[in-house]
Amino acid sequence: MPPVLIGKEPPKSWKRINEERKALKKQRKQDKLLKELEKNSQSVLEEAKANVEGTDNIKADPSTISIAVPGSILENAQSAELRSYVAGQIARAACIFRVHEVIVFDDVGVATARETKRNYDSDDEKNANDGDSRPPTVRSSCLQLARILQYLECPQYLRKFFFPLHKDLKYSGLLNPLDTPHHLRQQNVFLYREGIISDKKAKDGHSYVNVGLLNDVLVNKAIEPGVRVTVKLDNVKDNNKKLRGKIVSPEEPRRETGIYWGYSVRIAHSLAEIFTKGPYAGGYDLTIGTSDRGTNVHEVPNRLYKFNHLLIVFGGLKGLEEALANDEKLNVDDPGLLFDHYVNVLPRQGSRTIRTEEALLIALAALQEKFEPSVPEVEKKLDEYQLPRSDNTGIRPDVIKSNKKSKKRKFDEHVNSHEVNQEEHRKNIMESKATLMNSRDESQHAPPEASRQFNNASSTINDDFEVVPTNEIKSTVPSKDLGDLSRFD
C-alpha cells in the first residue's frame, strides 16, 4: 500500500488538466456570447427608441410634381445626335422646375419584335388572370429616352457602376449637364450624398459605401454590393479619414433641407398605366392634360386647387387623342375626361405645332402659379455647407486665388525684368557712343607718320598682312592664263 500524504492533494493527471482547460474555455465563450447578446439587445432598444422619437419628429413629405412624356418623340428626330439632344432637353426642363418623377409612356401601341430591345416581366393582373404568359414589350424609343434620363440624373462618380457602354448613350457626352445639387464634387461639403454599396469587407451589420470621396463611408446596415443608396454623413465638417454615416430615404434630403434631389424614371406601356401604376398609395390627386384643343390656361384662376401629387401629361406628335385611340384599356373617346383639367398652355401660337420638349417648358412655367402645393418645401439656409453654385466650375476657391496670385507675380516679374533689360540696353548704347567718339578723336589727332605708312603700298599694317599694288599682281600672272578660268572649276 503506497504511502498517503496528509494535507496534500494527489497530483492531477494530464487528462484531468485538459478537461478543466476545455471547461474553462467553454465557460469563457459562453460569458462572451452573453455579453454580446446584452449589447445587441441594448442597441436594438436604443434604435427602437430613436425610431419612435424620429417618427414623432418626421416632417411630412413635400408635394410632388410628375410629368408624363411619350417615347415616340425620339422617332421624329432625324439622327441619333438629335434624339439624344431631345432627351437632354427634357431632363434639363425637369430639373429646372424641380420635377420629382418623369414617366415615359408608349402612345403608339403594342410594340413588335423589331421595335423592342428588351422584355419586361409582366405584372399586369389582367394578363395573369387570363393566363397570358407573354411579357409586355417596350418600344425602343421609350427605352432609349428612359435610359438617357436615368444616365443624366445619376451623379457623375456613379455612372461607371450603373451604366455600361451602350449605343443609346453614344452621344450622351455631348449633352448639357444637369448640375443638380446632388451632383456633388469631391471638394463639396454636404450632409447627404448619393453612393453605391461597395464590395469592401466590413464588420457584421455594416457596409461600406462609395460616395465620391477619397474614402468609403461605413454605414449601419448590411446591404448587398451594387445598390444605390442615400447616405447621411456624421461629422461632415471634420477632416476624418474614417467616415461614418447611415442610410436614409431618398426623400429625406428634400424633406429636411429643401434642396432638389433629382427625379425618378418610370416606364408605362400605355396611357392607362400612367394612372394605375403610380408609386403613391392614393394616386395623383390632381391631373392635368395639355392640348391645343383644351381650355385657355389664362382663364384658370391662380391658386385654384391645392395638390399633394400633381401629374401633367404631354402628348406626342399627334397629341393625346392619338395616344387614347391606341390604348385598348380605355373606353372613352374624349381625352379631356381623363384629367381634372385639360388646358392649352399657349393659345394663339405662331407655329402650326409645338414640339413636346418646347411644350414642357411652356407648360411648367404657365402652371407654376395656377396650383398651390399642400405641403410646401422647406426653405432653409445652407450657407454652412459648400454646395455647388452657379459660378462654381469645380475648381476650389483657394486654387483659383493661388492661380491669380501666381499669374500676377509672373506678370510683375516680367515687367521688372523688361525694365532692367531696357536700362542695360541704354547703358550699352551710351558706352558704345562714348567709345565711338573717343575713336574719332584719336583718328583726327593722329601723327603724319601714320598717314604716310598708309600711302606707301609696300607698308604693313600690324605686321599681319601686306598691301600689294594691283600692277604688281598683274605682272606676276602670265597673260595666257588670264582668259583660262578652268583652273578655278
Short mmCIF file of C-alpha atoms in Angstrom, two decimals:
data_model
loop_
_atom_site.label_atom_id
_atom_site.label_comp_id
_atom_site.label_asym_id
_atom_site.label_seq_id
_atom_site.Cartn_x
_atom_site.Cartn_y
_atom_site.Cartn_z
CA MET A 1 0.00 0.00 0.00
CA PRO A 2 1.53 3.33 -1.11
CA PRO A 3 2.02 6.00 1.49
CA VAL A 4 -0.72 8.64 1.82
CA LEU A 5 0.40 12.26 2.19
CA ILE A 6 -1.70 14.05 4.77
CA GLY A 7 -2.76 17.68 3.85
CA LYS A 8 -1.75 17.46 0.15
CA GLU A 9 -3.91 16.64 -2.87
CA PRO A 10 -2.81 13.84 -5.13
CA PRO A 11 -1.16 15.01 -8.40
CA LYS A 12 -3.56 15.60 -11.34
CA SER A 13 -3.26 13.59 -14.48
CA TRP A 14 -2.87 15.29 -17.87
CA LYS A 15 -6.27 14.06 -18.88
CA ARG A 16 -7.92 15.85 -15.98
CA ILE A 17 -5.91 19.01 -16.65
CA ASN A 18 -7.06 19.10 -20.31
CA GLU A 19 -10.67 18.57 -19.28
CA GLU A 20 -10.50 21.51 -16.87
CA ARG A 21 -8.95 23.73 -19.54
CA LYS A 22 -11.67 22.84 -22.03
CA ALA A 23 -14.37 23.54 -19.46
CA LEU A 24 -12.79 26.92 -18.67
CA LYS A 25 -12.63 27.87 -22.37
CA LYS A 26 -16.25 26.86 -22.83
CA GLN A 27 -17.30 28.97 -19.87
CA ARG A 28 -15.41 32.00 -21.25
CA LYS A 29 -17.08 31.62 -24.65
CA GLN A 30 -20.50 31.47 -23.04
CA ASP A 31 -19.80 34.59 -20.99
CA LYS A 32 -18.61 36.40 -24.12
CA LEU A 33 -21.75 35.44 -26.04
CA LEU A 34 -23.94 36.61 -23.17
CA LYS A 35 -22.20 39.99 -23.15
CA GLU A 36 -22.64 40.35 -26.93
CA LEU A 37 -26.32 39.47 -26.65
CA GLU A 38 -26.78 42.08 -23.94
CA LYS A 39 -25.04 44.71 -26.09
CA ASN A 40 -27.16 43.81 -29.12
CA SER A 41 -30.35 43.95 -27.12
CA GLN A 42 -29.39 47.36 -25.74
CA SER A 43 -28.55 48.66 -29.21
CA VAL A 44 -31.87 47.35 -30.56
CA LEU A 45 -33.73 49.08 -27.75
CA GLU A 46 -31.87 52.33 -28.39
CA GLU A 47 -32.61 52.14 -32.12
CA ALA A 48 -36.26 51.45 -31.38
CA LYS A 49 -36.42 54.47 -29.08
CA ALA A 50 -34.67 56.61 -31.68
CA ASN A 51 -37.08 55.42 -34.36
CA VAL A 52 -40.06 56.20 -32.14
CA GLU A 53 -38.68 59.65 -31.39
CA GLY A 54 -37.81 60.09 -35.05
CA THR A 55 -41.29 59.18 -36.24
CA ASP A 56 -42.68 61.84 -33.94
CA ASN A 57 -40.31 64.43 -35.40
CA ILE A 58 -40.52 63.31 -39.06
CA LYS A 59 -41.90 66.02 -41.27
CA ALA A 60 -44.42 65.35 -44.00
CA ASP A 61 -43.01 64.78 -47.46
CA PRO A 62 -43.31 67.88 -49.66
CA SER A 63 -45.78 67.86 -52.51
CA THR A 64 -44.50 66.33 -55.74
CA ILE A 65 -44.78 67.12 -59.45
CA SER A 66 -44.80 64.33 -62.03
CA ILE A 67 -44.67 64.69 -65.81
CA ALA A 68 -45.50 62.10 -68.47
CA VAL A 69 -43.93 62.34 -71.93
CA PRO A 70 -44.31 59.91 -74.87
CA GLY A 71 -41.28 57.99 -76.07
CA SER A 72 -42.33 58.44 -79.70
CA ILE A 73 -40.93 61.98 -79.77
CA LEU A 74 -37.48 60.48 -80.35
CA GLU A 75 -38.71 58.77 -83.53
CA ASN A 76 -39.39 62.17 -85.05
CA ALA A 77 -35.72 63.19 -84.72
CA GLN A 78 -33.59 62.90 -87.85
CA SER A 79 -30.39 61.50 -86.33
CA ALA A 80 -29.02 59.78 -83.24
CA GLU A 81 -27.44 63.04 -82.06
CA LEU A 82 -30.78 64.85 -82.22
CA ARG A 83 -32.53 62.03 -80.36
CA SER A 84 -30.04 62.34 -77.53
CA TYR A 85 -30.38 66.12 -77.55
CA VAL A 86 -34.19 65.93 -77.22
CA ALA A 87 -33.80 63.65 -74.20
CA GLY A 88 -31.30 66.10 -72.72
CA GLN A 89 -33.78 68.96 -73.12
CA ILE A 90 -36.45 67.01 -71.25
CA ALA A 91 -34.03 66.22 -68.42
CA ARG A 92 -32.96 69.87 -68.15
CA ALA A 93 -36.57 71.08 -68.02
CA ALA A 94 -37.44 68.53 -65.33
CA CYS A 95 -34.56 69.69 -63.13
CA ILE A 96 -35.18 73.39 -63.65
CA PHE A 97 -38.78 73.07 -62.42
CA ARG A 98 -37.92 70.54 -59.65
CA VAL A 99 -39.90 67.64 -61.12
CA HIS A 100 -39.97 64.60 -58.83
CA GLU A 101 -40.99 61.88 -61.32
CA VAL A 102 -40.66 61.50 -65.11
CA ILE A 103 -42.94 58.93 -66.78
CA VAL A 104 -42.11 57.69 -70.27
CA PHE A 105 -45.23 56.14 -71.82
CA ASP A 106 -45.92 54.40 -75.12
CA ASP A 107 -48.52 56.34 -77.11
CA VAL A 108 -48.30 54.24 -80.29
CA GLY A 109 -49.45 50.83 -79.09
CA VAL A 110 -48.03 47.36 -78.54
CA ALA A 111 -44.52 47.19 -79.96
CA THR A 112 -43.47 44.46 -82.36
CA ALA A 113 -40.38 42.30 -82.02
CA ARG A 114 -38.36 44.58 -84.30
CA GLU A 115 -39.39 47.70 -82.42
CA THR A 116 -38.35 46.47 -78.99
CA LYS A 117 -34.98 45.99 -77.32
CA ARG A 118 -35.90 44.30 -74.07
CA ASN A 119 -38.77 42.43 -72.42
CA TYR A 120 -40.12 43.36 -69.02
CA ASP A 121 -41.71 40.91 -66.61
CA SER A 122 -45.46 41.07 -66.70
CA ASP A 123 -47.03 42.41 -63.53
CA ASP A 124 -50.44 43.03 -65.00
CA GLU A 125 -53.14 41.28 -63.00
CA LYS A 126 -55.37 41.03 -66.04
CA ASN A 127 -52.76 39.16 -68.04
CA ALA A 128 -52.11 36.87 -65.07
CA ASN A 129 -55.81 36.07 -64.73
CA ASP A 130 -56.22 35.46 -68.45
CA GLY A 131 -53.26 33.11 -68.45
CA ASP A 132 -51.28 35.28 -70.87
CA SER A 133 -47.63 34.47 -70.13
CA ARG A 134 -46.20 36.75 -72.80
CA PRO A 135 -44.34 39.65 -71.20
CA PRO A 136 -45.21 43.11 -72.49
CA THR A 137 -42.68 44.73 -74.78
CA VAL A 138 -41.31 48.25 -74.66
CA ARG A 139 -40.71 50.32 -77.74
CA SER A 140 -37.05 51.10 -78.39
CA SER A 141 -37.66 54.86 -78.37
CA CYS A 142 -39.25 54.67 -74.90
CA LEU A 143 -36.38 52.60 -73.59
CA GLN A 144 -33.76 54.94 -75.04
CA LEU A 145 -35.45 58.02 -73.60
CA ALA A 146 -35.70 56.41 -70.15
CA ARG A 147 -32.06 55.28 -70.25
CA ILE A 148 -30.75 58.75 -71.16
CA LEU A 149 -32.91 60.38 -68.47
CA GLN A 150 -31.57 57.98 -65.84
CA TYR A 151 -28.00 58.49 -67.04
CA LEU A 152 -28.20 62.28 -66.76
CA GLU A 153 -29.81 62.15 -63.32
CA CYS A 154 -27.14 59.84 -61.88
CA PRO A 155 -24.15 61.60 -60.23
CA GLN A 156 -21.03 61.51 -62.37
CA TYR A 157 -18.96 59.40 -59.98
CA LEU A 158 -21.61 56.63 -60.01
CA ARG A 159 -22.28 56.38 -63.75
CA LYS A 160 -19.48 53.89 -64.44
CA PHE A 161 -21.09 51.44 -61.99
CA PHE A 162 -24.67 51.61 -63.28
CA PHE A 163 -24.31 52.38 -66.99
CA PRO A 164 -22.02 50.19 -69.10
CA LEU A 165 -21.22 51.08 -72.69
CA HIS A 166 -24.40 51.17 -74.77
CA LYS A 167 -25.26 52.61 -78.17
CA ASP A 168 -28.20 54.54 -76.68
CA LEU A 169 -25.67 56.53 -74.64
CA LYS A 170 -23.25 57.08 -77.52
CA TYR A 171 -23.85 60.84 -77.69
CA SER A 172 -24.68 61.43 -74.03
CA GLY A 173 -21.30 63.09 -73.54
CA LEU A 174 -22.42 65.93 -75.82
CA LEU A 175 -25.46 66.77 -73.68
CA ASN A 176 -25.62 69.66 -71.27
CA PRO A 177 -25.09 68.57 -67.64
CA LEU A 178 -27.97 68.93 -65.19
CA ASP A 179 -25.84 70.45 -62.38
CA THR A 180 -28.35 69.42 -59.72
CA PRO A 181 -27.44 69.82 -56.03
CA HIS A 182 -26.95 66.07 -55.54
CA HIS A 183 -24.25 66.03 -58.23
CA LEU A 184 -21.62 66.82 -55.62
CA ARG A 185 -17.94 67.13 -56.39
CA GLN A 186 -15.19 65.80 -54.19
CA GLN A 187 -14.46 69.17 -52.56
CA ASN A 188 -18.14 69.95 -51.87
CA VAL A 189 -19.26 69.57 -48.26
CA PHE A 190 -22.84 68.50 -47.60
CA LEU A 191 -24.75 66.39 -45.11
CA TYR A 192 -26.19 63.95 -47.68
CA ARG A 193 -24.59 62.11 -50.59
CA GLU A 194 -25.59 59.50 -53.16
CA GLY A 195 -23.48 56.35 -53.18
CA ILE A 196 -23.17 52.70 -54.13
CA ILE A 197 -22.60 49.77 -51.77
CA SER A 198 -19.04 48.55 -52.35
CA ASP A 199 -17.76 45.00 -52.03
CA LYS A 200 -15.26 46.02 -49.36
CA LYS A 201 -15.48 43.82 -46.26
CA ALA A 202 -16.98 45.43 -43.15
CA LYS A 203 -17.93 44.23 -39.69
CA ASP A 204 -21.19 42.43 -39.09
CA GLY A 205 -24.29 44.52 -39.69
CA HIS A 206 -22.38 47.22 -41.57
CA SER A 207 -21.37 48.08 -45.14
CA TYR A 208 -19.03 50.43 -46.96
CA VAL A 209 -20.48 52.95 -49.40
CA ASN A 210 -18.64 54.78 -52.18
CA VAL A 211 -19.99 58.36 -52.10
CA GLY A 212 -17.44 60.03 -54.39
CA LEU A 213 -14.91 60.90 -51.66
CA LEU A 214 -11.36 59.68 -51.13
CA ASN A 215 -12.50 57.14 -48.53
CA ASP A 216 -15.61 54.97 -48.33
CA VAL A 217 -18.26 55.59 -45.68
CA LEU A 218 -19.13 52.94 -43.08
CA VAL A 219 -22.93 52.71 -42.71
CA ASN A 220 -25.13 50.98 -40.18
CA LYS A 221 -26.74 48.37 -42.45
CA ALA A 222 -25.53 45.29 -44.31
CA ILE A 223 -26.68 45.50 -47.94
CA GLU A 224 -25.54 43.55 -50.97
CA PRO A 225 -22.98 45.34 -53.19
CA GLY A 226 -24.08 47.32 -56.23
CA VAL A 227 -27.15 49.00 -54.71
CA ARG A 228 -27.58 52.78 -54.95
CA VAL A 229 -28.34 54.40 -51.59
CA THR A 230 -28.63 57.83 -50.00
CA VAL A 231 -26.22 58.36 -47.09
CA LYS A 232 -26.37 60.88 -44.26
CA LEU A 233 -22.83 61.60 -43.08
CA ASP A 234 -21.78 62.09 -39.45
CA ASN A 235 -19.41 64.97 -38.62
CA VAL A 236 -19.24 66.05 -42.23
CA LYS A 237 -17.04 69.06 -41.44
CA ASP A 238 -14.37 67.10 -39.60
CA ASN A 239 -11.47 66.03 -41.79
CA ASN A 240 -11.50 62.44 -40.60
CA LYS A 241 -10.19 59.61 -42.72
CA LYS A 242 -12.70 57.20 -41.18
CA LEU A 243 -16.11 58.38 -42.37
CA ARG A 244 -19.33 57.12 -40.82
CA GLY A 245 -22.96 57.59 -41.73
CA LYS A 246 -26.34 55.97 -42.03
CA ILE A 247 -28.59 55.03 -44.92
CA VAL A 248 -31.71 57.18 -45.24
CA SER A 249 -34.63 57.53 -47.62
CA PRO A 250 -34.03 59.44 -50.88
CA GLU A 251 -36.86 61.75 -49.78
CA GLU A 252 -35.08 62.88 -46.61
CA PRO A 253 -32.67 65.45 -48.16
CA ARG A 254 -35.57 67.23 -49.85
CA ARG A 255 -37.75 66.95 -46.75
CA GLU A 256 -35.14 68.14 -44.24
CA THR A 257 -33.13 70.69 -46.22
CA GLY A 258 -35.48 71.72 -49.02
CA ILE A 259 -32.96 71.17 -51.82
CA TYR A 260 -33.82 69.37 -55.05
CA TRP A 261 -32.56 65.77 -55.05
CA GLY A 262 -33.22 64.63 -58.63
CA TYR A 263 -36.06 62.71 -60.25
CA SER A 264 -37.08 59.09 -60.71
CA VAL A 265 -37.92 57.49 -64.08
CA ARG A 266 -40.81 55.12 -64.74
CA ILE A 267 -41.91 53.39 -67.95
CA ALA A 268 -45.62 52.99 -68.73
CA HIS A 269 -46.71 50.63 -71.51
CA SER A 270 -49.85 52.63 -72.26
CA LEU A 271 -51.69 55.79 -71.35
CA ALA A 272 -53.74 53.94 -68.72
CA GLU A 273 -50.65 52.72 -66.85
CA ILE A 274 -49.70 56.31 -66.11
CA PHE A 275 -52.57 56.43 -63.61
CA THR A 276 -52.73 52.79 -62.46
CA LYS A 277 -49.04 52.02 -61.84
CA GLY A 278 -48.10 55.11 -59.85
CA PRO A 279 -45.77 54.96 -56.82
CA TYR A 280 -48.17 56.77 -54.48
CA ALA A 281 -50.76 54.92 -52.39
CA GLY A 282 -53.57 57.38 -53.04
CA GLY A 283 -52.59 58.04 -56.64
CA TYR A 284 -52.39 61.50 -58.17
CA ASP A 285 -54.87 63.90 -56.59
CA LEU A 286 -54.59 66.46 -59.40
CA THR A 287 -54.13 65.57 -63.09
CA ILE A 288 -53.66 67.96 -66.00
CA GLY A 289 -53.63 67.19 -69.72
CA THR A 290 -52.11 69.55 -72.30
CA SER A 291 -53.50 70.02 -75.80
CA ASP A 292 -54.23 72.80 -78.27
CA ARG A 293 -57.90 71.73 -78.04
CA GLY A 294 -58.04 72.43 -74.29
CA THR A 295 -59.25 75.49 -72.43
CA ASN A 296 -57.15 78.63 -72.29
CA VAL A 297 -54.64 78.44 -69.44
CA HIS A 298 -55.08 82.16 -68.76
CA GLU A 299 -58.71 81.54 -67.84
CA VAL A 300 -57.68 79.27 -64.95
CA PRO A 301 -57.53 81.33 -61.72
CA ASN A 302 -54.30 81.45 -59.76
CA ARG A 303 -54.03 79.15 -56.73
CA LEU A 304 -57.18 77.34 -57.82
CA TYR A 305 -56.52 73.98 -56.13
CA LYS A 306 -54.07 72.53 -53.68
CA PHE A 307 -52.32 69.33 -54.61
CA ASN A 308 -50.21 66.70 -52.93
CA HIS A 309 -49.19 64.78 -56.07
CA LEU A 310 -49.58 66.69 -59.34
CA LEU A 311 -49.45 64.92 -62.72
CA ILE A 312 -49.01 66.74 -66.04
CA VAL A 313 -49.35 64.63 -69.21
CA PHE A 314 -47.99 65.73 -72.60
CA GLY A 315 -48.90 64.34 -75.98
CA GLY A 316 -46.70 63.33 -78.87
CA LEU A 317 -46.65 64.42 -82.48
CA LYS A 318 -50.38 63.69 -82.92
CA GLY A 319 -51.42 64.69 -79.41
CA LEU A 320 -53.13 62.86 -76.58
CA GLU A 321 -56.04 61.97 -78.87
CA GLU A 322 -53.84 59.52 -80.77
CA ALA A 323 -52.50 58.02 -77.52
CA LEU A 324 -56.08 57.47 -76.32
CA ALA A 325 -57.07 55.82 -79.60
CA ASN A 326 -54.15 53.37 -79.36
CA ASP A 327 -54.95 52.35 -75.77
CA GLU A 328 -57.23 49.31 -75.66
CA LYS A 329 -57.90 49.56 -71.91
CA LEU A 330 -59.58 52.97 -72.03
CA ASN A 331 -63.14 53.12 -73.36
CA VAL A 332 -63.58 56.91 -73.51
CA ASP A 333 -63.42 58.96 -76.67
CA ASP A 334 -62.55 62.37 -75.25
CA PRO A 335 -59.12 62.65 -73.56
CA GLY A 336 -60.41 65.57 -71.51
CA LEU A 337 -62.46 63.11 -69.44
CA LEU A 338 -59.27 61.50 -68.11
CA PHE A 339 -57.97 64.67 -66.43
CA ASP A 340 -59.13 67.17 -63.87
CA HIS A 341 -58.06 69.99 -66.20
CA TYR A 342 -57.48 69.87 -69.95
CA VAL A 343 -55.68 73.10 -70.89
CA ASN A 344 -53.99 74.83 -73.78
CA VAL A 345 -50.79 76.25 -72.32
CA LEU A 346 -50.04 78.55 -75.28
CA PRO A 347 -53.06 79.97 -77.10
CA ARG A 348 -52.52 82.00 -80.30
CA GLN A 349 -49.34 80.12 -81.11
CA GLY A 350 -47.34 81.30 -84.10
CA SER A 351 -46.27 77.85 -85.27
CA ARG A 352 -48.59 75.14 -86.52
CA THR A 353 -47.25 72.66 -83.97
CA ILE A 354 -45.32 72.92 -80.71
CA ARG A 355 -42.78 70.21 -80.05
CA THR A 356 -43.11 68.25 -76.81
CA GLU A 357 -39.76 69.43 -75.43
CA GLU A 358 -40.89 73.03 -76.08
CA ALA A 359 -44.35 72.49 -74.60
CA LEU A 360 -42.71 71.07 -71.48
CA LEU A 361 -41.01 74.35 -70.61
CA ILE A 362 -44.04 76.44 -71.57
CA ALA A 363 -46.50 74.36 -69.53
CA LEU A 364 -44.38 74.12 -66.39
CA ALA A 365 -43.83 77.88 -66.45
CA ALA A 366 -47.51 78.69 -67.11
CA LEU A 367 -48.90 76.28 -64.50
CA GLN A 368 -46.46 77.21 -61.76
CA GLU A 369 -48.74 79.89 -60.30
CA LYS A 370 -52.05 78.18 -61.04
CA PHE A 371 -51.94 75.44 -58.39
CA GLU A 372 -50.61 75.51 -54.85
CA PRO A 373 -48.81 72.59 -53.13
CA SER A 374 -50.41 71.28 -49.95
CA VAL A 375 -47.05 70.74 -48.25
CA PRO A 376 -44.59 73.44 -49.38
CA GLU A 377 -40.90 72.73 -49.46
CA VAL A 378 -38.68 73.74 -46.57
CA GLU A 379 -36.79 76.99 -47.03
CA LYS A 380 -33.54 76.57 -45.16
CA LYS A 381 -30.30 78.50 -45.45
CA LEU A 382 -27.40 76.21 -46.26
CA ASP A 383 -24.56 78.71 -46.14
CA GLU A 384 -22.65 76.45 -43.76
CA TYR A 385 -22.26 73.84 -46.50
CA GLN A 386 -20.22 74.18 -49.68
CA LEU A 387 -22.89 73.30 -52.22
CA PRO A 388 -22.24 73.92 -55.93
CA ARG A 389 -23.27 77.39 -57.04
CA SER A 390 -23.96 78.83 -60.48
CA ASP A 391 -20.42 80.22 -60.62
CA ASN A 392 -18.84 77.01 -59.36
CA THR A 393 -16.73 75.43 -62.08
CA GLY A 394 -15.44 72.58 -59.97
CA ILE A 395 -12.17 74.32 -59.01
CA ARG A 396 -11.63 75.09 -55.36
CA PRO A 397 -11.63 78.81 -54.44
CA ASP A 398 -8.19 78.61 -52.83
CA VAL A 399 -6.81 77.14 -56.06
CA ILE A 400 -8.36 80.00 -58.05
CA LYS A 401 -6.83 82.58 -55.70
CA SER A 402 -3.41 80.91 -55.84
CA ASN A 403 -3.57 80.84 -59.64
CA LYS A 404 -4.43 84.54 -59.72
CA LYS A 405 -1.57 85.35 -57.35
CA SER A 406 0.92 83.32 -59.38
CA LYS A 407 -0.20 85.00 -62.61
CA LYS A 408 0.15 88.43 -61.03
CA ARG A 409 3.58 87.55 -59.65
CA LYS A 410 4.75 86.30 -63.05
CA PHE A 411 3.45 89.47 -64.70
CA ASP A 412 5.26 91.70 -62.20
CA GLU A 413 8.47 89.72 -62.66
CA HIS A 414 8.15 90.05 -66.42
CA VAL A 415 7.62 93.83 -66.18
CA ASN A 416 10.57 94.25 -63.81
CA SER A 417 12.87 92.14 -65.98
CA HIS A 418 11.78 94.14 -69.03
CA GLU A 419 12.62 97.40 -67.27
CA VAL A 420 16.02 96.03 -66.20
CA ASN A 421 16.75 94.93 -69.76
CA GLN A 422 15.84 98.38 -71.05
CA GLU A 423 18.22 100.02 -68.56
CA GLU A 424 21.05 97.69 -69.56
CA HIS A 425 20.34 98.39 -73.23
CA ARG A 426 20.52 102.14 -72.63
CA LYS A 427 23.83 101.76 -70.78
CA ASN A 428 25.28 99.70 -73.62
CA ILE A 429 24.19 102.30 -76.16
CA MET A 430 25.78 105.10 -74.16
CA GLU A 431 29.01 103.14 -73.75
CA SER A 432 29.18 102.35 -77.48
CA LYS A 433 28.59 106.02 -78.31
CA ALA A 434 31.36 107.06 -75.95
CA THR A 435 33.85 104.57 -77.45
CA LEU A 436 32.93 105.73 -80.95
CA MET A 437 33.53 109.37 -80.06
CA ASN A 438 36.88 108.51 -78.48
CA SER A 439 37.97 106.61 -81.59
CA ARG A 440 37.06 109.57 -83.81
CA ASP A 441 39.03 111.95 -81.66
CA GLU A 442 42.12 109.69 -81.80
CA SER A 443 41.93 109.42 -85.61
CA GLN A 444 41.74 113.20 -86.03
CA HIS A 445 44.80 113.84 -83.81
CA ALA A 446 46.94 111.02 -85.31
CA PRO A 447 50.66 111.97 -86.28
CA PRO A 448 51.59 112.47 -90.03
CA GLU A 449 53.90 109.46 -89.99
CA ALA A 450 50.92 107.13 -89.64
CA SER A 451 49.28 108.65 -92.75
CA ARG A 452 52.48 108.18 -94.74
CA GLN A 453 52.52 104.50 -93.87
CA PHE A 454 49.07 104.03 -95.44
CA ASN A 455 50.13 105.90 -98.59
CA ASN A 456 53.09 103.56 -99.07
CA ALA A 457 51.84 100.43 -100.90
CA SER A 458 54.54 98.18 -99.52
CA SER A 459 53.96 99.10 -95.88
CA THR A 460 52.45 96.58 -93.45
CA ILE A 461 49.62 97.02 -91.04
CA ASN A 462 50.21 95.47 -87.61
CA ASP A 463 52.55 93.00 -89.32
CA ASP A 464 49.60 90.77 -90.19
CA PHE A 465 49.27 91.28 -93.95
CA GLU A 466 50.94 93.23 -96.74
CA VAL A 467 49.24 95.69 -99.05
CA VAL A 468 50.39 95.00 -102.60
CA PRO A 469 49.60 97.31 -105.60
CA THR A 470 47.44 95.86 -108.38
CA ASN A 471 50.03 96.46 -111.13
CA GLU A 472 52.43 94.13 -109.33
CA ILE A 473 49.70 91.39 -109.15
CA LYS A 474 49.15 91.60 -112.93
CA SER A 475 52.84 91.27 -113.63
CA THR A 476 53.08 88.07 -111.59
CA VAL A 477 50.27 86.31 -113.55
CA PRO A 478 51.09 85.16 -117.16
CA SER A 479 48.95 86.74 -119.86
CA LYS A 480 47.97 83.40 -121.38
CA ASP A 481 46.38 82.30 -118.12
CA LEU A 482 44.14 85.36 -117.78
CA GLY A 483 41.50 84.01 -120.19
CA ASP A 484 41.67 80.41 -118.97
CA LEU A 485 39.39 80.05 -115.94
CA SER A 486 39.17 76.25 -115.96
CA ARG A 487 41.63 76.04 -113.14
CA PHE A 488 39.04 77.55 -110.85
CA ASP A 489 36.50 74.76 -111.62
#
